[in-house]
mmCIF file of C-alpha atoms in Angstrom:
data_model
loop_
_atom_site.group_PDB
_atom_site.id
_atom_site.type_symbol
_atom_site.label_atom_id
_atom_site.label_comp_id
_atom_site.label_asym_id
_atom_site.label_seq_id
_atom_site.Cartn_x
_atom_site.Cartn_y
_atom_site.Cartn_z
ATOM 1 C CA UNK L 1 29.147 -13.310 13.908
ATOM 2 C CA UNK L 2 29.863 -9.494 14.532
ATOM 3 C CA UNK L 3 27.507 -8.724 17.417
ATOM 4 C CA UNK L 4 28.251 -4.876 16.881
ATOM 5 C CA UNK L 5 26.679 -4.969 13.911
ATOM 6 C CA UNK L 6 23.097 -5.217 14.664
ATOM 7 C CA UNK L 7 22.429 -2.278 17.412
ATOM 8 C CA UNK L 8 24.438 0.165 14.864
ATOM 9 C CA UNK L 9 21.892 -1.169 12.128
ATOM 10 C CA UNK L 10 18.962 0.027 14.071
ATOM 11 C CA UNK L 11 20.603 3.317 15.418
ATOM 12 C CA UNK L 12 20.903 4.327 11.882
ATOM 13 C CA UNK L 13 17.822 3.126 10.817
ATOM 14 C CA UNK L 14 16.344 4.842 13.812
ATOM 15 C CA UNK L 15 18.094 7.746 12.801
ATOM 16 C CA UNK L 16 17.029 7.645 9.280
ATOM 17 C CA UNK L 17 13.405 7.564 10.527
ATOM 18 C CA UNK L 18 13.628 10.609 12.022
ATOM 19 C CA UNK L 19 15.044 12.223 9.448
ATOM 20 C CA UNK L 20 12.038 10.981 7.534
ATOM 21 C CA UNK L 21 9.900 12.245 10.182
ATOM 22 C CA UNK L 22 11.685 15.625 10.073
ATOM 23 C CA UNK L 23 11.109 16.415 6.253
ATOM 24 C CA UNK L 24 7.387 15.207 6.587
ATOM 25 C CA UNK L 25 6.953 17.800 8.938
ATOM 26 C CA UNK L 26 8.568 20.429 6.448
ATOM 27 C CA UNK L 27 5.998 19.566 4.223
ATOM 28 C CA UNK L 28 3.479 19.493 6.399
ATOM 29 C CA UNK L 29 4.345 23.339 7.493
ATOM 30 C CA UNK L 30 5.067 24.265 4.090
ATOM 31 C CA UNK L 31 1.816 22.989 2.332
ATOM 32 C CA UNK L 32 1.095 24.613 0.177
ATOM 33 C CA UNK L 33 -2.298 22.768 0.098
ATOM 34 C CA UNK L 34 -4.721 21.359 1.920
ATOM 35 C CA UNK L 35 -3.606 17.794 0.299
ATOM 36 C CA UNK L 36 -0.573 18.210 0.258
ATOM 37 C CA UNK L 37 -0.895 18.868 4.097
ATOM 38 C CA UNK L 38 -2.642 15.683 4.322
ATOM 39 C CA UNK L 39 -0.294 13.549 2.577
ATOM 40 C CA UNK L 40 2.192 14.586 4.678
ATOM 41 C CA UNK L 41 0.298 13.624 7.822
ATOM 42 C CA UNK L 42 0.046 10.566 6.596
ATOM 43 C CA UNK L 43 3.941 10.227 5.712
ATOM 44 C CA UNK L 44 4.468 11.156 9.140
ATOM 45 C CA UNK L 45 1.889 8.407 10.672
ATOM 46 C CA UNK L 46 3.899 5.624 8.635
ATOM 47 C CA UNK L 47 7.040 7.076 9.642
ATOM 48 C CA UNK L 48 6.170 7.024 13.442
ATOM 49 C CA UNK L 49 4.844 3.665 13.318
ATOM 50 C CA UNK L 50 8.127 2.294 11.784
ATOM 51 C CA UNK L 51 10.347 4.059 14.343
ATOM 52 C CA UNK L 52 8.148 2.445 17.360
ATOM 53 C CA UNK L 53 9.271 -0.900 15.854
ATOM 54 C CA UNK L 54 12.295 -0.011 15.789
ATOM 55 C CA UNK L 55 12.556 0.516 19.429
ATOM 56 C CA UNK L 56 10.681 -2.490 19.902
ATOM 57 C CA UNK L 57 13.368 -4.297 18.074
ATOM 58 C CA UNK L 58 15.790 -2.312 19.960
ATOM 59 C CA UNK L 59 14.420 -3.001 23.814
ATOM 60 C CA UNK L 60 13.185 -6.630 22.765
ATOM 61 C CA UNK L 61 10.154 -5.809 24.292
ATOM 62 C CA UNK L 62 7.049 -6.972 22.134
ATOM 63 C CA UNK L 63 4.595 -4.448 23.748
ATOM 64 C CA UNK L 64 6.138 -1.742 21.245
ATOM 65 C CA UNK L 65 4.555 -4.099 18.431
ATOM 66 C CA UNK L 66 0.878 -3.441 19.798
ATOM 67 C CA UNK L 67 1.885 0.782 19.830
ATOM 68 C CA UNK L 68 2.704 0.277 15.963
ATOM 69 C CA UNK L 69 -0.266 -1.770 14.842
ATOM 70 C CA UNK L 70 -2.755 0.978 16.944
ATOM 71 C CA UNK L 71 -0.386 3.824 15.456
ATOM 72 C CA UNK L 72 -1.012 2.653 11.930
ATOM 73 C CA UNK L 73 -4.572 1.968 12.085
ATOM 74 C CA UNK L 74 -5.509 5.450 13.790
ATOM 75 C CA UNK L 75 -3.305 7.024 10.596
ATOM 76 C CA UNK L 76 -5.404 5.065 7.906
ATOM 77 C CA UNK L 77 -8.530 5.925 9.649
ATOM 78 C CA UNK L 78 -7.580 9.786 10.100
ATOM 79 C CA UNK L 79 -6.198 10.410 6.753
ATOM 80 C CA UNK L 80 -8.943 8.115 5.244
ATOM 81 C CA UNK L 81 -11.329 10.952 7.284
ATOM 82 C CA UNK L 82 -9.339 14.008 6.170
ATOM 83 C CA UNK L 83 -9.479 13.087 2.848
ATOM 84 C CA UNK L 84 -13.475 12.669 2.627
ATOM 85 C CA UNK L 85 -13.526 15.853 4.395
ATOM 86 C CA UNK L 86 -11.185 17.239 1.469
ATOM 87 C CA UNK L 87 -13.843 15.701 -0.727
ATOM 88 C CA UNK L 88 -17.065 16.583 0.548
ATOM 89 C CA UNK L 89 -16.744 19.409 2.963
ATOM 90 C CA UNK L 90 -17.633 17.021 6.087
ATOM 91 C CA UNK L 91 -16.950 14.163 7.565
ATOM 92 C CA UNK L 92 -20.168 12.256 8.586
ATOM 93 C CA UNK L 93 -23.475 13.056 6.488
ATOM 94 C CA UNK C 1 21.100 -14.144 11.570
ATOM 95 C CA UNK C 2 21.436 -10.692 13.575
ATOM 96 C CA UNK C 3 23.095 -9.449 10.236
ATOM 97 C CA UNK C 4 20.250 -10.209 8.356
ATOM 98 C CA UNK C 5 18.162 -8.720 10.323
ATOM 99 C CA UNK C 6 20.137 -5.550 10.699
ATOM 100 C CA UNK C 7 20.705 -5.489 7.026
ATOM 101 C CA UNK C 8 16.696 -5.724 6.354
ATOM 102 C CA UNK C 9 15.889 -2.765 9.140
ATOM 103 C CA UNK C 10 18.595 -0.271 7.647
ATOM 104 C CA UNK C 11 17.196 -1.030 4.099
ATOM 105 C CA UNK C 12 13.530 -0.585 5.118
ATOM 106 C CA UNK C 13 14.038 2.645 7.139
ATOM 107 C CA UNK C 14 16.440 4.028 3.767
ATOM 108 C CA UNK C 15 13.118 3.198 1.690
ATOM 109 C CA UNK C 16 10.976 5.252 4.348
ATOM 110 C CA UNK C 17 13.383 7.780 4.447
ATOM 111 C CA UNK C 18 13.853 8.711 0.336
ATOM 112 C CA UNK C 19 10.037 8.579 0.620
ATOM 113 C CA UNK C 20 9.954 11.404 3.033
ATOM 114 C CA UNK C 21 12.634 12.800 0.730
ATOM 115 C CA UNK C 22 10.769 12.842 -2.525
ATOM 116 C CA UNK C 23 7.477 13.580 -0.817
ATOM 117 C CA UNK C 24 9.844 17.151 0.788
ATOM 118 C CA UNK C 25 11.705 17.563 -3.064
ATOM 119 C CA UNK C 26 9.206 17.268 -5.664
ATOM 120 C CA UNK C 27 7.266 19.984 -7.122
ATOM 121 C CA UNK C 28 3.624 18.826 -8.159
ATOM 122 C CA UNK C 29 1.009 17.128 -5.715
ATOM 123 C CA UNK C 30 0.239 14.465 -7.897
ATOM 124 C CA UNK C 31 4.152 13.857 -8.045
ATOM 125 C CA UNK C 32 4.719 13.760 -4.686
ATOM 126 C CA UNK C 33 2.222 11.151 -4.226
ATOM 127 C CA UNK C 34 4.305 8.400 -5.228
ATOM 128 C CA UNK C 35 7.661 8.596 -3.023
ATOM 129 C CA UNK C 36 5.962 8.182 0.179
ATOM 130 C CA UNK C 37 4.546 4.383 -1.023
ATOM 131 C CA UNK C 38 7.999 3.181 -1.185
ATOM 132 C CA UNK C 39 7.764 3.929 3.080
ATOM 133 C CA UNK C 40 4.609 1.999 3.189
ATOM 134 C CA UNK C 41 5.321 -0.946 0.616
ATOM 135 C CA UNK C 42 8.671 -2.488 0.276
ATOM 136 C CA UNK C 43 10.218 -0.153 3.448
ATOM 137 C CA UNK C 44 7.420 -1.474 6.378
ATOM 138 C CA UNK C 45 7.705 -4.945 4.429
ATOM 139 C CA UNK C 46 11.483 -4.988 4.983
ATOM 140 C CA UNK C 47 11.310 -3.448 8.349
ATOM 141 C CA UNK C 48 8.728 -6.116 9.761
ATOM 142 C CA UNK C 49 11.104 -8.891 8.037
ATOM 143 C CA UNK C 50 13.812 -7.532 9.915
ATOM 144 C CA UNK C 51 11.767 -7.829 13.150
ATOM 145 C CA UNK C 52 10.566 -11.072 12.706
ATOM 146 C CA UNK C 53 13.547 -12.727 12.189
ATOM 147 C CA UNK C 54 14.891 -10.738 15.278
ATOM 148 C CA UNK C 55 11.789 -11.676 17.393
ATOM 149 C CA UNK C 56 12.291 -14.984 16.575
ATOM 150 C CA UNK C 57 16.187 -15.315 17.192
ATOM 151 C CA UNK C 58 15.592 -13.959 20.484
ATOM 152 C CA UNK C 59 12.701 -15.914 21.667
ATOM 153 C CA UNK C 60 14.305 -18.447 19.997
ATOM 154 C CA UNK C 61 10.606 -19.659 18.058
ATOM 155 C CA UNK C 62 9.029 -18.333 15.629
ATOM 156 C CA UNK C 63 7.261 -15.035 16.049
ATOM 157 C CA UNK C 64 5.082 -13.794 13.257
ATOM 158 C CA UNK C 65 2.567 -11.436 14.599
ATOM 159 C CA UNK C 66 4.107 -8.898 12.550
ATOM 160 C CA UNK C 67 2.170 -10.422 9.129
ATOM 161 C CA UNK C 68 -0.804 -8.637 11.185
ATOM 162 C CA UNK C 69 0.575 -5.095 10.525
ATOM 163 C CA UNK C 70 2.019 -6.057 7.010
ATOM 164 C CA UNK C 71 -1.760 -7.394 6.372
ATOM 165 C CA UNK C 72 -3.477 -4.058 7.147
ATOM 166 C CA UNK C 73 -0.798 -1.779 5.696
ATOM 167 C CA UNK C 74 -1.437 -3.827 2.264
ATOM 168 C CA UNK C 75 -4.983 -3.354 3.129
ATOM 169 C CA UNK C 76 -4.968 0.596 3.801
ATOM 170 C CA UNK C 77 -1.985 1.946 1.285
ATOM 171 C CA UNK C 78 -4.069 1.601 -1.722
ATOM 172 C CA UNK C 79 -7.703 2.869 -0.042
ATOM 173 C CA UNK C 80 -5.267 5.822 1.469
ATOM 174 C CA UNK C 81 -4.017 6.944 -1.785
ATOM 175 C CA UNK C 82 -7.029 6.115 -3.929
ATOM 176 C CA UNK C 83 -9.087 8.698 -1.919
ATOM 177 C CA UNK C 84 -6.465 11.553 -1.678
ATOM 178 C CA UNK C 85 -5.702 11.451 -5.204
ATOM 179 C CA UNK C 86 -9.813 11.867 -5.762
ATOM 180 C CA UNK C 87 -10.080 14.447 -3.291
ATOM 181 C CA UNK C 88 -7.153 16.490 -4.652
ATOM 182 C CA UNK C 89 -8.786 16.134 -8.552
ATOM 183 C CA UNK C 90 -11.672 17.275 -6.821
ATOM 184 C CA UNK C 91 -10.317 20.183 -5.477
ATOM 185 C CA UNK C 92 -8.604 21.371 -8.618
ATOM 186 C CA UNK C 93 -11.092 21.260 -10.388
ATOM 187 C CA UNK C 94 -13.673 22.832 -7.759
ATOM 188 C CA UNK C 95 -10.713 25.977 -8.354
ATOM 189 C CA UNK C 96 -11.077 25.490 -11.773
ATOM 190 C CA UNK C 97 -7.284 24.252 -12.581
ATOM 191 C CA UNK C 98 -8.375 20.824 -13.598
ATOM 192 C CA UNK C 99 -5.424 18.798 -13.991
ATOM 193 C CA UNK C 100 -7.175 16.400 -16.341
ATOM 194 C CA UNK C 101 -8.441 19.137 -18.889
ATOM 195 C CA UNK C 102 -6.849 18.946 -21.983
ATOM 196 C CA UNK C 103 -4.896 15.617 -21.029
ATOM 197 C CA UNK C 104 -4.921 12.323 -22.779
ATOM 198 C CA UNK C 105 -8.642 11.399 -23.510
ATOM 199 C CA UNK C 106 -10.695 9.537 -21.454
ATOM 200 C CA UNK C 107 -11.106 12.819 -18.844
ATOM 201 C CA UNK C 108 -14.825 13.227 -18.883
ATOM 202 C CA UNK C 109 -17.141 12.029 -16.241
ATOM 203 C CA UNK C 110 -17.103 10.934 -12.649
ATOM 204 C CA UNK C 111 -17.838 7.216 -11.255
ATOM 205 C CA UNK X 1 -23.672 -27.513 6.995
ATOM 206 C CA UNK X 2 -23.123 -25.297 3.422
ATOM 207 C CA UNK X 3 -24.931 -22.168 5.527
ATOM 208 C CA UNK X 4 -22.613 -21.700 7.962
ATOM 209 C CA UNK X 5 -19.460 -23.129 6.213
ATOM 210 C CA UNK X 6 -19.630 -21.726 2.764
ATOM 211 C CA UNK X 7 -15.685 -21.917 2.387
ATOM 212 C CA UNK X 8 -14.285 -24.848 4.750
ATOM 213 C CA UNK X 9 -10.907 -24.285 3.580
ATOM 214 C CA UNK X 10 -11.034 -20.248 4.217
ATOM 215 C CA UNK X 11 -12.856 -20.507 7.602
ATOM 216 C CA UNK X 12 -10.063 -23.229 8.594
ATOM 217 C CA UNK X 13 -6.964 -21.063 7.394
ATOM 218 C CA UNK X 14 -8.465 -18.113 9.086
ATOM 219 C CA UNK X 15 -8.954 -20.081 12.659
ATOM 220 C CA UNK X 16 -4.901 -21.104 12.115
ATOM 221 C CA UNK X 17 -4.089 -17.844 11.875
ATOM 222 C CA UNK X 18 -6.015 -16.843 14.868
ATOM 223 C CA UNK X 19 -4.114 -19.713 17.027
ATOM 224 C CA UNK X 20 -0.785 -18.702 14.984
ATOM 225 C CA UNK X 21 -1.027 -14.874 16.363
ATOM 226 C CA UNK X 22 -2.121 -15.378 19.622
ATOM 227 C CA UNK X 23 0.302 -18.554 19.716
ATOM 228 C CA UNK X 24 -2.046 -20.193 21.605
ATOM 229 C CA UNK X 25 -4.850 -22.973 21.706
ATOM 230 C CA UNK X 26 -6.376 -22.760 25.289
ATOM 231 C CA UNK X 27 -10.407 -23.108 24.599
ATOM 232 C CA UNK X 28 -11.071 -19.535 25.112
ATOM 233 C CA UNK X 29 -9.139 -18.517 21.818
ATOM 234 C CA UNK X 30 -10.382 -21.743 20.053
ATOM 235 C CA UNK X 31 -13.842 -20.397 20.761
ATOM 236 C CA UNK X 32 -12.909 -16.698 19.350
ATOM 237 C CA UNK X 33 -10.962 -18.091 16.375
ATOM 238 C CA UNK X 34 -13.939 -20.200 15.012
ATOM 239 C CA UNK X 35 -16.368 -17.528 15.475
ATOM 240 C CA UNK X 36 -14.033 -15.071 13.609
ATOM 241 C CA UNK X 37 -14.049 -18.491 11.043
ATOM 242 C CA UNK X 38 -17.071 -18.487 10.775
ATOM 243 C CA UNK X 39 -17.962 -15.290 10.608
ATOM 244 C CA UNK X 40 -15.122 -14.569 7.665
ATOM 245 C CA UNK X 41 -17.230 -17.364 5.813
ATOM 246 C CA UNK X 42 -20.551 -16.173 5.627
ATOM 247 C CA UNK X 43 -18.569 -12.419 4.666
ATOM 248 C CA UNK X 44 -16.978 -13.958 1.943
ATOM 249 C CA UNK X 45 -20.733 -15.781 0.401
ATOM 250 C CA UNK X 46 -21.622 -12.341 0.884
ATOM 251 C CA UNK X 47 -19.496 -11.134 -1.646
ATOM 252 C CA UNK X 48 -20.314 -13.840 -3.884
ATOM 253 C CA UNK X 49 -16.809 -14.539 -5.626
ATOM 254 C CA UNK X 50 -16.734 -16.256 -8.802
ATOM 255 C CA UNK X 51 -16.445 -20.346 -8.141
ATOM 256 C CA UNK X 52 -14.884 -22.738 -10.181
ATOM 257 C CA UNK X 53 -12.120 -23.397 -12.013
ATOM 258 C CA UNK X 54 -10.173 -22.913 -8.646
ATOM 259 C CA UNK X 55 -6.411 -24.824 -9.581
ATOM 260 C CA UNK X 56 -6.641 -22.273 -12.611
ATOM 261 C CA UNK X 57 -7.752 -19.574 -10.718
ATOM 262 C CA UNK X 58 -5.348 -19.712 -7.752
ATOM 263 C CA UNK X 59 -2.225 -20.730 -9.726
ATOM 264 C CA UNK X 60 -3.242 -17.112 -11.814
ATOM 265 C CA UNK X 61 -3.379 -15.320 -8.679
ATOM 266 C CA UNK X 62 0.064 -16.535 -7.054
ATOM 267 C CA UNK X 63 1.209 -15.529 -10.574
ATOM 268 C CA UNK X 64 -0.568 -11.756 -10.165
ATOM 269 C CA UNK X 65 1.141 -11.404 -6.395
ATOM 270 C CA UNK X 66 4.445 -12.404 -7.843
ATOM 271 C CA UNK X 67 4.705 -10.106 -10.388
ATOM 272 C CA UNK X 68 3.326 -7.446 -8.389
ATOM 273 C CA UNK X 69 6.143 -8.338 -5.805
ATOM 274 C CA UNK X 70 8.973 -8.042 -8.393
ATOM 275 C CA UNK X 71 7.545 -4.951 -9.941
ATOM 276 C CA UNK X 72 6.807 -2.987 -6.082
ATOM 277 C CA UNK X 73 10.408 -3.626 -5.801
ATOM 278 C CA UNK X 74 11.419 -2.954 -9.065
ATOM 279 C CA UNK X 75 9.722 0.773 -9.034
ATOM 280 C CA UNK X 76 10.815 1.380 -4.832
ATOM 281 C CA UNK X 77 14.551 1.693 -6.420
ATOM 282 C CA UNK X 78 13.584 3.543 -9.664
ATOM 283 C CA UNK X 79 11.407 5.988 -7.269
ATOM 284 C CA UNK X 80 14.371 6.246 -4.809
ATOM 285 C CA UNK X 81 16.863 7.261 -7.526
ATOM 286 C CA UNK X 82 13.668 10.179 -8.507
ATOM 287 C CA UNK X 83 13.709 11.012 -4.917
ATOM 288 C CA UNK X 84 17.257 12.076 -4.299
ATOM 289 C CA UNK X 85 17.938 13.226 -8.152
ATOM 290 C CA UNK X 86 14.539 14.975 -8.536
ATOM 291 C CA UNK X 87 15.468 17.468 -11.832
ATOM 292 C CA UNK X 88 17.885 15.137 -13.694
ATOM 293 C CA UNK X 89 17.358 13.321 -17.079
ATOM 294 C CA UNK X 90 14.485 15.033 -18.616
ATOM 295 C CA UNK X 91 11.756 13.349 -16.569
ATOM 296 C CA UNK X 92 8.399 14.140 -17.318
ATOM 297 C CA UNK X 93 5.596 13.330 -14.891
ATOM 298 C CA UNK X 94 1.916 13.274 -16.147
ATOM 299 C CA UNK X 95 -1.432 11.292 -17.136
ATOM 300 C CA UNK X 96 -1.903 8.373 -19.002
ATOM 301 C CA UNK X 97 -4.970 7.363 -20.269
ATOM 302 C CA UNK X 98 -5.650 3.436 -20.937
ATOM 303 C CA UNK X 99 -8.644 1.870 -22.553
ATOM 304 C CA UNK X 100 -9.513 -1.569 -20.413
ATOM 305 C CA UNK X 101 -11.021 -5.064 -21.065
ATOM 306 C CA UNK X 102 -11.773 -5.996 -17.608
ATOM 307 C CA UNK X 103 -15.348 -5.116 -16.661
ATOM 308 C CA UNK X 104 -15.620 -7.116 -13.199
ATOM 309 C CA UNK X 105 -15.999 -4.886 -10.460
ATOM 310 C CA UNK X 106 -13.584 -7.167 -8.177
ATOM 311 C CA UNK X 107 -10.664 -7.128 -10.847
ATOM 312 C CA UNK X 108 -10.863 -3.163 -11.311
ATOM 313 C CA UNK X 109 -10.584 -2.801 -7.548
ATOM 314 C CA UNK X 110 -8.076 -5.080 -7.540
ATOM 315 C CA UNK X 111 -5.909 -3.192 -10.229
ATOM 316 C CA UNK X 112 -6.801 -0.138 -8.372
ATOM 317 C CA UNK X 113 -5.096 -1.478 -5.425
ATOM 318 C CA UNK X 114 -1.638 -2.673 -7.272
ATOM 319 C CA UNK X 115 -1.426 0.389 -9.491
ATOM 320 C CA UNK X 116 -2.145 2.873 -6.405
ATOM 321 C CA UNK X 117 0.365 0.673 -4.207
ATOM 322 C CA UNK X 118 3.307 0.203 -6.860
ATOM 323 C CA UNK X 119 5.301 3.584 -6.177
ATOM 324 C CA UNK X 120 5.509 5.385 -9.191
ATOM 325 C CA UNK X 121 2.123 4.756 -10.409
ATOM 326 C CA UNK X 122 -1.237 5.635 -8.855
ATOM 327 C CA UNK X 123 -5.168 5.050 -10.231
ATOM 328 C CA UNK X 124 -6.579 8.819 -10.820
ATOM 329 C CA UNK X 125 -9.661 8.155 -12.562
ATOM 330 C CA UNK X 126 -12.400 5.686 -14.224
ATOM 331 C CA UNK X 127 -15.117 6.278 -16.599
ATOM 332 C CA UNK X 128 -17.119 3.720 -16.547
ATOM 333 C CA UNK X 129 -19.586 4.637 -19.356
ATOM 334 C CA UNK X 130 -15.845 4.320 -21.685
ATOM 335 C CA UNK X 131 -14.677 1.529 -19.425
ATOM 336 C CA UNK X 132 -11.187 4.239 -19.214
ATOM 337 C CA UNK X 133 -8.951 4.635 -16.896
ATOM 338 C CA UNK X 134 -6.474 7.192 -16.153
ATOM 339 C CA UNK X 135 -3.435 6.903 -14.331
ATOM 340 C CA UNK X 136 -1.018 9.556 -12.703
ATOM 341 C CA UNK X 137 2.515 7.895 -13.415
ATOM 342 C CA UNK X 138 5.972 9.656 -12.109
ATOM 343 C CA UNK X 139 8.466 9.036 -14.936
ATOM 344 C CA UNK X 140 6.371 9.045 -18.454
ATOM 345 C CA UNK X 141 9.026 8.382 -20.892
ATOM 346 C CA UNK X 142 7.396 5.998 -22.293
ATOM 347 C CA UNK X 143 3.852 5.802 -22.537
ATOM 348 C CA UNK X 144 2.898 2.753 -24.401
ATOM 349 C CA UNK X 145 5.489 0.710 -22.249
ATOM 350 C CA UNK X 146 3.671 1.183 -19.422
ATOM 351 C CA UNK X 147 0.492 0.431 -21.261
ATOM 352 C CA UNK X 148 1.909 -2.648 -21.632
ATOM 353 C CA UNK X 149 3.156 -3.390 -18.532
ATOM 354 C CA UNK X 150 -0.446 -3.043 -17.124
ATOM 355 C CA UNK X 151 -2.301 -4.770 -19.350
ATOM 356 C CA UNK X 152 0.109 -7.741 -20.141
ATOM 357 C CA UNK X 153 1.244 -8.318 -16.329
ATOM 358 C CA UNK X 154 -1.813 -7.586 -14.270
ATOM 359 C CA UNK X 155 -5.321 -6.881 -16.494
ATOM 360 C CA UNK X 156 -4.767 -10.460 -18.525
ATOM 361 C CA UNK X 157 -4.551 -12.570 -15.083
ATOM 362 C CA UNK X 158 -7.163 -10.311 -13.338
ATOM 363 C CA UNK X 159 -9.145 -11.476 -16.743
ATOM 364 C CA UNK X 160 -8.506 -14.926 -15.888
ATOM 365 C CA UNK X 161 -9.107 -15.009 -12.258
ATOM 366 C CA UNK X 162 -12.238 -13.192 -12.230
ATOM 367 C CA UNK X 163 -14.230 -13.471 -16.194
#
């Protein structure tokens, strides 16, 4: 088994991600809409979340795995309220 | 088994990224909808694989908390999408542009 | 007995899982994991799914997640090749509009869910009063194929697992 292999695997990944993260962010400057601003958000949440497990996988610590799950939810639950505020004009009625 | 692993992770975060890169490239919003699901279907899927099996190599048993995030992300990708695409029809058609109008039949009405 | 254990087998698969993710079965998380079994229970009678004809039922759905399996991985490549070749081939993005057969409330939030989570495809809108749906779809070449796809693969087992 080549040992080498696996850190350079999740380097790249992790570098990939990133990149991800990067161009979410150019569409989250360049908009041009509200929605489209949203979407993007929510690129970026799924995004981050994947690159914390990544350095979870990376440090072989298993904390990282509890940052990702909370990371994730608080992205469904703000894009989830972003959009109803897209729809309706407010949040809570 | 690390290859595996290593193989799953660069796959998953190559889905996430073309996501990011379709959702930056295409030209329409209801286009650009669609690339970032690859990041939150098959890419998290693969990535948590990948984990798993590491997890579990390492500790040497088997760890599967990870079904826990794959769980809610099947949970919240649809609901996600479902209510941006509504809000966005909304919107277009609160401006008047309704991207519906004129479109195969089967346009009227609201739920 | 049937009040507070509508669905033995659910409430018992849902305290394993409990144990399995906190890999543990000290009395503390035995207690937790059967009220979260119990409490999953009486949520699901709440809902009232359709009983009977289980075997048939659950054999349709493994079916269902199958197929949607192969197809979410199917459309992740065909989306990736859109993604880094956005202009080629003549693609034409745009509405589709597809007349259903499924009334059941569960099944059309279920297709909801598969068409909005298959990349490629997402769930727009739904008339009810026409029983129509319309659906945004990325690479429209061919209309009627994907008619197909939708109503042969997913809306005939959704059919049999919930009418």
């Amino acid at each position: 088994m080549n040992l080498s292999f696996f850190p350079l695997a999740v380097s790249v990944a992790q570098t990939l991600l990133g990149l991800a993260m990067l161009l979410g962010m150019l569409r989250l400057l360049r908009g041009p809409r509200a929605q489209d601003r949203v979407l993007a958000l929510d690129t970026l949440y799924v995004n981050a979340m994947l690159l914390v497990l990544t350095v979870g996988i990376r440090s072989g610590d298993s904390l990282y795995f509890e940052v990702a799950l909370i990371i994730g939810m608080l992205g469904f639950v703000s894009t989830a309220a972003l959009a109803r505020f897209l729809l309706r004009g407010e949040v809570i009625e | 088994m690390s290859w595996a692993a290593g193989t799953l992770i660069l796959l998953g975060a190559l889905l996430a990224f073309s996501g990011s890169l379709g959702l930056a490239r295409l030209k329409t919003f209801y286009e650009r909808v669609h690339p970032p699901t690859m990041g939150t279907t098959l890419g998290t899927g693969l990535i948590l694989l990948g984990s798993m099996l590491h997890f579990s190599a390492l500790e040497a048993r088997p760890v599967l908390h990870e079904i826990l995030i794959g769980v809610f992300m099947t949970l919240s990708t649809p609901v996600t999408y479902l209510l941006l695409v509504r809000a966005a029809l909304h919107r277009d058609r609160a401006k008047g542009r309704d991207p519906l109008h004129g479109a195969p039949e089967g346009d009227q009405g609201e739920r | 007995m049937k009040r507070w254990l509508p669905y033995p087998t659910l409430s018992l698969a849902l305290l394993a899982m409990w144990l399995l993710l906190n890999e543990s079965a000290a009395p503390a998380q035995l207690l937790l994991g059967t009220m979260l079994a119990l409490a999953g229970g009486r949520l699901l009678a709440q809902l009232q799914p359709p009983l009977g004809r289980a075997r048939r039922r659950a054999w349709a759905a493994a079916v269902l997640g199958w197929l949607v399996l192969a197809d979410i991985v199917r459309s992740n490549l065909a989306v990736a090749r859109i993604a880094f070749h956005p202009g080629s081939r003549g693609r034409v993005a745009g509405f589709l509009a597809m007349a259903l057969d499924v009334r059941h409330p569960g099944a059309l939030a279920v297709l909801a869910c598969i068409i909005t989570a298959t990349p490629g495809t997402s769930w727009a809108r739904y008339d009810a009063a026409r029983n129509v749906v319309t659906i945004h779809v990325l690479d429209l070449i061919d209309e009627q194929a994907w008619i197909r796809q939708f109503k042969e693969r997913y809306e005939q087992r959704l059919k049999e697992i919930f009418e």
